[in-house]
XYZ file of C-alpha atoms in Angstrom:
330
model
C 26.394 -9.056 52.149
C 25.040 -9.150 55.903
C 22.561 -6.246 55.899
C 23.984 -4.792 59.449
C 27.416 -4.956 57.475
C 26.153 -3.085 54.616
C 24.605 -0.413 56.803
C 28.130 0.271 57.889
C 29.648 0.170 54.623
C 27.266 2.918 53.473
C 27.418 4.819 56.592
C 31.076 4.951 56.455
C 30.827 6.070 52.654
C 28.459 8.666 53.837
C 30.831 10.140 56.598
C 33.435 10.369 54.437
C 31.858 12.478 51.956
C 31.158 14.754 54.490
C 34.606 14.916 55.882
C 35.781 15.171 52.148
C 33.774 18.276 51.520
C 34.381 20.012 55.104
C 38.245 19.155 55.920
C 39.474 19.782 52.627
C 43.060 20.019 53.982
C 43.246 17.359 56.389
C 44.988 13.943 54.883
C 42.639 11.685 52.622
C 43.709 8.530 54.499
C 43.023 10.389 57.715
C 39.333 11.593 56.512
C 38.961 7.621 55.497
C 40.104 6.998 58.757
C 37.813 9.105 60.702
C 34.528 7.903 58.656
C 35.093 4.093 58.950
C 35.520 5.094 62.943
C 32.869 6.814 63.232
C 30.520 3.729 61.160
C 31.766 1.267 63.252
C 30.528 3.324 66.475
C 27.178 3.572 64.374
C 27.669 7.434 64.444
C 27.456 10.106 61.541
C 30.005 13.057 61.176
C 28.923 15.722 63.391
C 31.396 18.708 60.935
C 30.642 21.679 63.993
C 31.692 18.857 66.573
C 34.671 17.670 65.157
C 36.282 21.494 64.304
C 35.274 22.526 67.970
C 37.240 19.836 69.147
C 40.066 20.494 66.353
C 40.001 23.944 67.992
C 40.089 22.866 71.526
C 43.075 20.594 70.531
C 45.211 23.813 69.220
C 44.240 25.853 71.811
C 45.455 23.502 74.014
C 48.768 22.888 73.401
C 51.736 24.242 72.058
C 52.999 24.208 67.713
C 55.209 21.843 68.739
C 52.929 19.475 69.898
C 52.972 16.057 69.117
C 49.391 16.023 69.981
C 49.005 18.311 66.599
C 50.154 17.486 62.712
C 49.310 14.249 61.727
C 47.553 13.073 65.606
C 45.351 16.099 65.161
C 42.024 15.009 63.422
C 42.846 11.307 64.499
C 42.448 12.431 67.972
C 39.350 14.818 67.498
C 38.050 11.797 65.965
C 38.870 9.759 69.151
C 37.437 12.690 71.547
C 34.128 12.829 69.589
C 33.405 9.286 70.893
C 33.679 10.510 74.167
C 30.869 12.008 77.162
C 33.360 15.199 77.432
C 35.815 15.362 75.479
C 37.885 18.018 77.222
C 38.117 16.364 80.259
C 39.105 13.024 78.920
C 41.591 14.753 76.705
C 43.276 16.694 79.916
C 43.412 12.947 80.851
C 45.464 12.015 78.087
C 47.802 14.844 78.498
C 48.359 14.368 81.817
C 48.932 10.994 81.257
C 51.578 12.214 78.372
C 53.682 13.623 80.632
C 53.518 10.958 83.330
C 55.112 8.652 80.418
C 57.710 11.194 79.636
C 58.962 11.106 82.923
C 58.973 7.853 83.179
C 61.170 7.734 80.205
C 59.099 7.646 77.209
C 60.223 9.290 74.230
C 58.164 12.074 72.744
C 56.577 10.885 69.277
C 53.698 10.632 67.034
C 53.036 7.371 68.820
C 53.109 8.252 72.379
C 49.850 10.364 72.651
C 47.870 7.454 70.998
C 49.462 5.272 73.667
C 48.233 7.497 76.475
C 45.065 7.908 74.768
C 45.092 3.951 75.073
C 45.422 3.910 79.017
C 42.967 6.443 79.282
C 40.125 4.162 77.159
C 40.477 1.556 79.138
C 42.236 1.998 82.885
C 40.324 3.670 85.657
C 42.627 6.985 86.491
C 43.705 4.700 90.015
C 45.424 2.127 88.146
C 46.907 4.321 85.415
C 50.178 3.634 87.858
C 49.908 -0.188 87.032
C 49.321 0.219 83.494
C 52.424 2.644 83.305
C 54.835 0.421 84.846
C 53.616 -2.816 82.719
C 53.332 -0.866 79.536
C 56.876 -0.417 80.756
C 58.159 -3.605 81.092
C 56.526 -5.122 78.050
C 58.509 -2.168 75.804
C 61.348 -3.128 77.322
C 60.613 -6.689 76.805
C 60.320 -5.714 72.968
C 63.408 -3.968 73.041
C 65.262 -6.715 74.672
C 64.619 -8.860 72.387
C 64.299 -7.145 69.394
C 66.598 -3.952 70.081
C 66.927 -2.743 66.664
C 63.432 -2.960 65.389
C 61.675 -1.684 69.135
C 60.806 2.571 68.293
C 58.439 4.892 69.217
C 56.010 3.203 67.377
C 55.985 -0.093 69.348
C 54.617 2.516 72.273
C 50.949 1.946 71.062
C 51.127 -1.914 71.594
C 52.801 -1.929 74.700
C 49.901 0.185 75.924
C 47.759 -2.109 74.030
C 48.778 -5.087 75.893
C 49.382 -2.993 79.189
C 45.400 -2.819 79.451
C 45.107 -6.600 79.490
C 45.485 -9.134 82.551
C 48.127 -10.945 80.794
C 50.997 -11.444 82.354
C 54.229 -9.779 81.119
C 56.781 -12.813 81.018
C 54.549 -15.628 79.099
C 52.948 -12.771 76.435
C 56.407 -11.811 76.043
C 56.965 -15.558 75.295
C 54.411 -16.128 73.171
C 55.126 -12.628 71.087
C 58.190 -14.426 70.302
C 56.781 -17.787 69.529
C 54.427 -15.848 67.147
C 57.262 -13.698 65.733
C 59.517 -16.880 64.997
C 56.531 -19.496 63.664
C 55.145 -16.514 61.398
C 58.820 -15.684 59.969
C 59.156 -19.978 59.270
C 56.045 -19.704 57.537
C 57.141 -16.778 54.884
C 56.742 -13.905 56.491
C 59.672 -11.370 56.579
C 61.634 -10.367 59.738
C 60.658 -6.716 60.584
C 58.977 -4.450 62.567
C 55.565 -4.950 61.181
C 55.958 -8.833 61.638
C 56.626 -7.449 65.191
C 53.578 -5.804 65.391
C 51.685 -8.490 64.074
C 52.933 -10.942 66.463
C 52.108 -8.393 69.539
C 48.581 -9.019 68.354
C 48.055 -12.240 68.053
C 49.829 -12.354 71.574
C 46.467 -11.097 72.515
C 44.492 -14.094 71.759
C 44.463 -17.483 73.647
C 44.647 -20.379 71.172
C 47.754 -21.495 70.640
C 50.749 -20.507 68.833
C 50.559 -22.678 65.805
C 46.687 -22.454 65.754
C 47.265 -18.361 65.558
C 50.018 -18.109 62.999
C 48.249 -20.855 60.750
C 45.510 -18.538 60.431
C 47.520 -15.348 59.991
C 48.950 -16.962 57.333
C 45.924 -18.518 55.120
C 44.080 -15.255 55.458
C 46.984 -13.176 54.239
C 47.389 -16.193 51.330
C 43.663 -16.026 50.671
C 43.536 -12.721 50.251
C 46.593 -12.366 48.234
C 44.443 -15.091 46.154
C 41.759 -12.521 45.931
C 44.167 -9.956 44.600
C 43.921 -8.065 47.975
C 47.148 -8.476 49.260
C 47.820 -6.680 52.844
C 50.720 -4.488 52.513
C 53.044 -5.162 55.730
C 52.151 -1.867 57.407
C 48.925 -3.111 57.803
C 49.606 -6.902 59.365
C 48.419 -5.656 62.699
C 44.834 -5.852 61.207
C 45.624 -8.947 59.957
C 46.537 -9.682 63.603
C 42.848 -8.683 65.032
C 41.013 -10.771 61.536
C 43.242 -14.386 63.111
C 41.786 -14.070 66.126
C 38.014 -13.395 65.467
C 36.972 -16.498 63.621
C 38.110 -20.144 62.692
C 36.345 -19.571 59.768
C 38.758 -18.022 57.456
C 37.026 -18.773 54.247
C 33.630 -17.029 54.957
C 35.860 -13.766 56.726
C 37.768 -13.744 54.075
C 34.674 -13.686 51.287
C 33.076 -10.800 53.813
C 36.342 -8.575 52.943
C 35.665 -9.144 49.215
C 32.224 -7.974 49.259
C 32.812 -4.969 50.802
C 36.192 -4.146 48.897
C 34.359 -4.961 46.078
C 31.267 -3.077 46.965
C 33.955 0.249 47.982
C 35.714 -0.272 44.519
C 32.600 0.693 42.360
C 32.201 4.302 45.393
C 33.192 7.679 44.277
C 36.119 8.194 46.486
C 37.181 5.016 46.886
C 38.305 3.323 43.399
C 41.785 2.812 42.362
C 42.312 7.163 41.207
C 41.495 7.937 44.863
C 43.123 5.313 47.211
C 45.610 2.344 47.009
C 44.726 -0.771 47.228
C 46.151 -2.040 50.341
C 43.965 1.129 52.013
C 40.914 -0.168 50.372
C 41.998 -3.864 51.865
C 42.247 -2.294 55.437
C 39.180 -0.174 55.679
C 37.265 -3.483 54.498
C 38.791 -5.479 56.416
C 38.328 -2.806 59.815
C 34.098 -2.902 59.178
C 34.535 -6.409 58.932
C 36.355 -7.472 61.842
C 34.185 -4.808 64.357
C 31.311 -6.370 62.296
C 32.619 -9.530 64.259
C 33.778 -7.951 67.405
C 30.070 -6.871 67.633
C 29.087 -10.415 67.008
C 31.367 -11.293 69.906
C 29.895 -8.893 72.404
C 26.401 -9.999 71.427
C 27.821 -13.831 72.385
C 26.785 -14.738 68.390
C 29.742 -15.908 67.380
C 31.782 -18.329 69.494
C 35.506 -17.888 69.732
C 38.266 -18.776 72.315
C 38.048 -14.907 73.783
C 36.762 -14.957 77.148
C 39.307 -12.521 78.734
C 40.350 -10.522 75.981
C 37.259 -9.075 73.908
C 38.072 -5.477 75.698
C 41.580 -6.113 74.123
C 40.790 -7.009 70.398
C 38.403 -3.829 70.256
C 41.243 -1.542 71.234
C 44.002 -3.625 69.325
C 41.631 -3.176 66.238
C 41.337 0.486 66.784
C 44.794 0.932 66.906
C 45.569 -1.221 64.381
C 43.273 0.976 61.800
C 45.233 4.351 63.720
C 48.658 2.664 63.282
C 48.312 2.057 59.559
C 46.619 4.763 58.460
C 49.596 6.801 60.081
C 52.098 4.757 58.476
C 50.492 5.172 55.068
C 50.050 8.896 55.487
C 53.535 9.088 56.368
C 55.080 7.502 53.351
C 52.064 9.220 51.525
C 53.731 12.586 52.885
C 57.296 11.907 52.540
C 56.908 10.915 49.227
C 55.083 13.658 47.727
C 58.022 15.943 49.494
């Protein structure tokens, strides 16, 4: 394993142990997400800072707010990484209200969509970004009326932060969806999400879809089959390197390393979550290489979009897994 990658993996593990000790009532998968996000930013967990942010969110929202519940600790993690978390949170609340006024529905995913735009778009460009988000979402709804719902808000926001033409990108999404289905992926919301991510890439539909399919099959052959709810992460992996064999080898190295650590084995988390965590750290390692110009791939106009998509893919997969776990235990 590359030494820099191993440092991030070890930091994630260390972060998780701190979170496990100090936030006993938070969902385990959310703690894994938080640990991984801190690690990708080369940050150690600050328990007291996270407690302060958690209290701040609670103080400044109602008990029915979607900024609480499953989102609260996720947002704590993301806000901790901001220079002025109070100002950033207020901006997120303000944008969230604008989204509701435009007709977006209150949901678990709308605060995360608001976060995405506040993170990536200057305040004086919010209106343009919101209009683009609405255009992307309406296009999704036209093409897949029964599939498109509030969980698509996040990736509509991700797409809105790019400079992609809405019409052309929407056509690219549909081409990817159709092509991937022909390659063996089942139709459904998860495949739609994968198509949203692939649309960010600048290669041809065939190249991107072939690579996504190859990565999926290679991971499966190595007994690391991704869960369909984690296909967004597969999308990010498909855009960051043409060398699938090396990519899968590195994911496998991280996966095996994690498996032997307390809190990451079969008794603690399921295989698909371990795959997602390993994939997230490897994807971040590659994205860092792209930013430094160490790696070459056709992403000249979309590195920032890949970075935010990488994070939101992890958020989406974690929330889906946490919600499913909560439902099965109730």
